[in-house]
Amino acid sequence: MDLEGLPPELVWHILDNLTDLRDRKNASLVCKSWNWMLFNSPVALCSIRLRVCPKVASLDRTDAEEVFNRMSDVMVCSKRNYINVEFFHVNFERPMARELLFFMVQLCCDTIENLVFTNCHGLRRSELWQVLELLPKLTDLTISGGIYYDEFDNDAEVTELKKLESLSLDIGDDCRLYQDFLTITPNLSKFSVRTIHGCVDLRDVVLTRCFSHQLDTLSFSTNRCFNQSEFSDMNFTHLTKLDLKISGSVWPQLFKQMKLLTELQIEAGINDEVIAAICATSLKLRKLSLLCSGFVECKKFNMLTRLENLEDLQIRGIYKFSWRHVTFSKLRRLHVDNVATDFTNFLKELPTLKILEIHDTKLKNEQLIKFTLNAPTIERLELAFCNKLSDKAFKHLADMPDLEELRLWAINVSKTIDERMLCPKLKKVIFYFNDNIEDSTLEALAAKLPHLRLLVLYDCYRITPQGVTNLRKTMPTCNVLELYRGDELPPALVAERQIYYRNAEFPNGVLKQELPFQWY
C-alpha cells in the first residue's frame, strides 16, 4: 500500500518508530508533511535537544554577529516546537548572543520544558530571571558556569517557578544565587548542587527551604569539610536518591531518617558507624556506592546483608573487610576498586550477578580463573589496572558462556591474546592502553569473534591505521573505533554525540569516556 493513502495518524505512528536521527533526517526530506510529523511528534520533541553551540571564541565581532544572525534565521524557518534547548559555551557578553537567547525563548516559550546552560558566561541574574519568567512549562533547569549577580530594580518582583521540578546548579561560590533559586522553586523534587568551597551546605538547603522534606533526589558535591553539628536537624525523610561528595567524614546520624532511599552514593570518609547507620535504616536500597576517600578497615561489612533488595554495589577504598556471612540474592553488578580482600569464593553467593568490574586490585591469574568458575552468569567483565594479570588466565573466559562484553583497561595482554580468547558470544571488546597488540592480533580476533559488534582501540599505538581500515572491511557489521587521547573524534561521532571526559582522581586516574548514547 502507498504510504500516501494511509491516514495521517497511522503515518505519524510509523515515522515515530524511526529512532535513528540520520533516518529521521532523510525521511524529513520526502515532503513537508513528513518533515512536520517527524519533528513535531511527541517522540521527536522529547528525544531531540536543540544545542546552540556557536564556537565563535576566535571570531571577531562582525563574524560572530553573522553566526548568530544565521541561527536566528534558521529558528524562524524551522517552525519547530523544541522541548529541550541547550546553550553550550555561549558568551552572553556578545549582544547578539543575548538577543538570540531571548528570541529563541519567546519563539518556543509554550514548549520548552528543559533548559540547559553549559559553561556559559556573561549572563546576568536579572536577565536570567526574565528568561525563566517567559517559560511557563519549564520543569528542568541546569546551569553550569558563571552568572553575574546584579541587583533587581526596586519595583521588580521575582516570579515563582511553580512547575520547576528538577534544578542543577554549578554557578560558583556566591551563596545568594543558590538561595534565590531555592526560594522561588516551591515544588522542587530534584536538586543538584556542586560548589568548590562549600558556599551552600546541606543545612542551607534545609533552612532556606522549609519544605526540604519534599525532595526525593539530592546531589551535593563540595570540597569542604563539615563537623558533626552541621549534619544535625536534617529533614530529608522523603529522599529516594542521595549523591553526597565531601572532603571530610560523614556523620552517621544523617541517615537515620532516610528510610525510603533506593540509591545512595557516598564519596567521603566512611567508617563502621556510617555503614551500620545505613544498613539499620535504608533497607530499600537497590544501588549502593561506598567510595572511601582513604584506606579503612571495615569490621561491620557483613551488615550489608540486611539490604535484601540490593542490585548494584560499588566499593572503593574499603581496603580490608570480610565477605563471610554476606549474601546478596538479587545483586546484578559488583564493582570493587582498590581492595585487598580476596572475594573469589564470595562470587558463589551471587547467583544473579551479570556485571563484574575490578579496578586497581592486585588480582592474580589464579583468582581470575576462580572468577570464571564461580560466576558463570557474568555478561560483562571489566578489568582495569590489574597489573599482575597475564594471558594465561584469559583462556578460562570460555567457562563463562554468557559473556558478551569484555573491557580491558591497561591490562598488558600480549599480541597473541587471540590464542586464548575463545568467547564466540562476545559482542563488545575494549582495549585501552596496550602497547603489545598489533594488526595481526585484530585479524585473528575477527576470525574467532563472529558476533562482534563493537571494537574500541584506545591508546593502542602498535595498531596501524591501515590495520583498522582492513578490519572494517573484514567485519562490515562491526563498529571499529580507533581513539587516541587528544585526537579528534571520527566525523560520524562529531555531529551527533558529545564526549565527556572523567578523570578519576583515586587511585590511579582511570581515564574513561562517558557518553550519553553509550556507543562503546
PDB file of N, CA, C and O in Angstrom, residues 63 151 184 200 243 263 273 284 313 330 372 400 423 447 460 465-466 496 500-501:
ATOM      1  N   ASP A  63      32.066  38.725  12.397  1.00  0.00           N
ATOM      2  CA  ASP A  63      31.800  37.324  12.070  1.00  0.00           C
ATOM      3  C   ASP A  63      30.855  36.690  13.086  1.00  0.00           C
ATOM      4  O   ASP A  63      29.994  35.877  12.732  1.00  0.00           O
ATOM      5  N   GLU A 151      21.731  43.434  40.983  1.00  0.00           N
ATOM      6  CA  GLU A 151      20.541  43.743  41.767  1.00  0.00           C
ATOM      7  C   GLU A 151      19.365  44.035  40.846  1.00  0.00           C
ATOM      8  O   GLU A 151      19.519  44.586  39.759  1.00  0.00           O
ATOM      9  N   ILE A 184      12.385  30.351  45.085  1.00  0.00           N
ATOM     10  CA  ILE A 184      11.368  30.523  44.036  1.00  0.00           C
ATOM     11  C   ILE A 184      10.969  29.193  43.396  1.00  0.00           C
ATOM     12  O   ILE A 184      10.311  29.172  42.366  1.00  0.00           O
ATOM     13  N   VAL A 200      27.265  26.717  49.841  1.00  0.00           N
ATOM     14  CA  VAL A 200      25.974  26.183  50.228  1.00  0.00           C
ATOM     15  C   VAL A 200      26.208  24.790  50.797  1.00  0.00           C
ATOM     16  O   VAL A 200      26.886  23.972  50.195  1.00  0.00           O
ATOM     17  N   ASP A 243      23.276  11.558  46.461  1.00  0.00           N
ATOM     18  CA  ASP A 243      24.652  11.512  45.966  1.00  0.00           C
ATOM     19  C   ASP A 243      25.432  12.563  46.751  1.00  0.00           C
ATOM     20  O   ASP A 243      25.243  13.757  46.558  1.00  0.00           O
ATOM     21  N   GLU A 263      18.706   4.628  46.146  1.00  0.00           N
ATOM     22  CA  GLU A 263      20.027   4.800  45.557  1.00  0.00           C
ATOM     23  C   GLU A 263      20.852   5.712  46.465  1.00  0.00           C
ATOM     24  O   GLU A 263      20.397   6.794  46.833  1.00  0.00           O
ATOM     25  N   GLU A 273      30.572   3.042  61.684  1.00  0.00           N
ATOM     26  CA  GLU A 273      29.334   3.656  62.171  1.00  0.00           C
ATOM     27  C   GLU A 273      28.444   4.098  61.010  1.00  0.00           C
ATOM     28  O   GLU A 273      27.215   3.985  61.074  1.00  0.00           O
ATOM     29  N   LYS A 284      15.574  -0.343  51.818  1.00  0.00           N
ATOM     30  CA  LYS A 284      15.034  -0.431  50.466  1.00  0.00           C
ATOM     31  C   LYS A 284      16.092  -0.172  49.387  1.00  0.00           C
ATOM     32  O   LYS A 284      15.752  -0.121  48.210  1.00  0.00           O
ATOM     33  N   LEU A 313      26.318  -2.800  43.698  1.00  0.00           N
ATOM     34  CA  LEU A 313      27.213  -2.489  44.808  1.00  0.00           C
ATOM     35  C   LEU A 313      28.567  -2.067  44.273  1.00  0.00           C
ATOM     36  O   LEU A 313      29.168  -2.767  43.459  1.00  0.00           O
ATOM     37  N   LYS A 330      19.952 -10.735  45.018  1.00  0.00           N
ATOM     38  CA  LYS A 330      19.493 -10.010  43.842  1.00  0.00           C
ATOM     39  C   LYS A 330      20.588  -9.185  43.171  1.00  0.00           C
ATOM     40  O   LYS A 330      20.295  -8.458  42.214  1.00  0.00           O
ATOM     41  N   THR A 372      35.922 -17.132  36.780  1.00  0.00           N
ATOM     42  CA  THR A 372      35.237 -17.777  35.656  1.00  0.00           C
ATOM     43  C   THR A 372      34.478 -19.020  36.103  1.00  0.00           C
ATOM     44  O   THR A 372      33.449 -19.357  35.516  1.00  0.00           O
ATOM     45  N   MET A 400      32.764 -18.956  30.805  1.00  0.00           N
ATOM     46  CA  MET A 400      31.661 -18.024  31.079  1.00  0.00           C
ATOM     47  C   MET A 400      30.800 -17.965  29.818  1.00  0.00           C
ATOM     48  O   MET A 400      31.015 -17.126  28.934  1.00  0.00           O
ATOM     49  N   CYS A 423      35.779 -16.895  23.144  1.00  0.00           N
ATOM     50  CA  CYS A 423      34.460 -16.458  23.611  1.00  0.00           C
ATOM     51  C   CYS A 423      33.614 -16.081  22.397  1.00  0.00           C
ATOM     52  O   CYS A 423      33.531 -14.904  22.040  1.00  0.00           O
ATOM     53  N   ALA A 447      38.477 -13.347  13.263  1.00  0.00           N
ATOM     54  CA  ALA A 447      38.131 -14.694  12.811  1.00  0.00           C
ATOM     55  C   ALA A 447      37.461 -15.515  13.905  1.00  0.00           C
ATOM     56  O   ALA A 447      36.666 -16.416  13.610  1.00  0.00           O
ATOM     57  N   CYS A 460      46.191   2.263  21.707  1.00  0.00           N
ATOM     58  CA  CYS A 460      46.919   1.047  21.339  1.00  0.00           C
ATOM     59  C   CYS A 460      47.825   1.421  20.159  1.00  0.00           C
ATOM     60  O   CYS A 460      47.418   1.338  18.986  1.00  0.00           O
ATOM     61  N   PRO A 465      46.768   2.589  11.203  1.00  0.00           N
ATOM     62  CA  PRO A 465      45.511   2.986  10.548  1.00  0.00           C
ATOM     63  C   PRO A 465      45.087   2.029   9.443  1.00  0.00           C
ATOM     64  O   PRO A 465      43.900   1.776   9.249  1.00  0.00           O
ATOM     65  N   GLN A 466      46.072   1.495   8.716  1.00  0.00           N
ATOM     66  CA  GLN A 466      45.740   0.549   7.655  1.00  0.00           C
ATOM     67  C   GLN A 466      45.152  -0.727   8.234  1.00  0.00           C
ATOM     68  O   GLN A 466      44.243  -1.332   7.656  1.00  0.00           O
ATOM     69  N   GLU A 496      26.691  14.131  16.101  1.00  0.00           N
ATOM     70  CA  GLU A 496      25.528  13.757  16.886  1.00  0.00           C
ATOM     71  C   GLU A 496      25.834  13.369  18.321  1.00  0.00           C
ATOM     72  O   GLU A 496      24.917  13.157  19.103  1.00  0.00           O
ATOM     73  N   TYR A 500      32.288  13.253  27.115  1.00  0.00           N
ATOM     74  CA  TYR A 500      32.621  13.860  28.397  1.00  0.00           C
ATOM     75  C   TYR A 500      33.778  13.056  28.991  1.00  0.00           C
ATOM     76  O   TYR A 500      33.708  11.838  29.103  1.00  0.00           O
ATOM     77  N   TYR A 501      34.833  13.744  29.394  1.00  0.00           N
ATOM     78  CA  TYR A 501      35.973  13.063  29.982  1.00  0.00           C
ATOM     79  C   TYR A 501      35.865  13.141  31.497  1.00  0.00           C
ATOM     80  O   TYR A 501      35.640  14.212  32.057  1.00  0.00           O
TER      81      TYR A 501
END
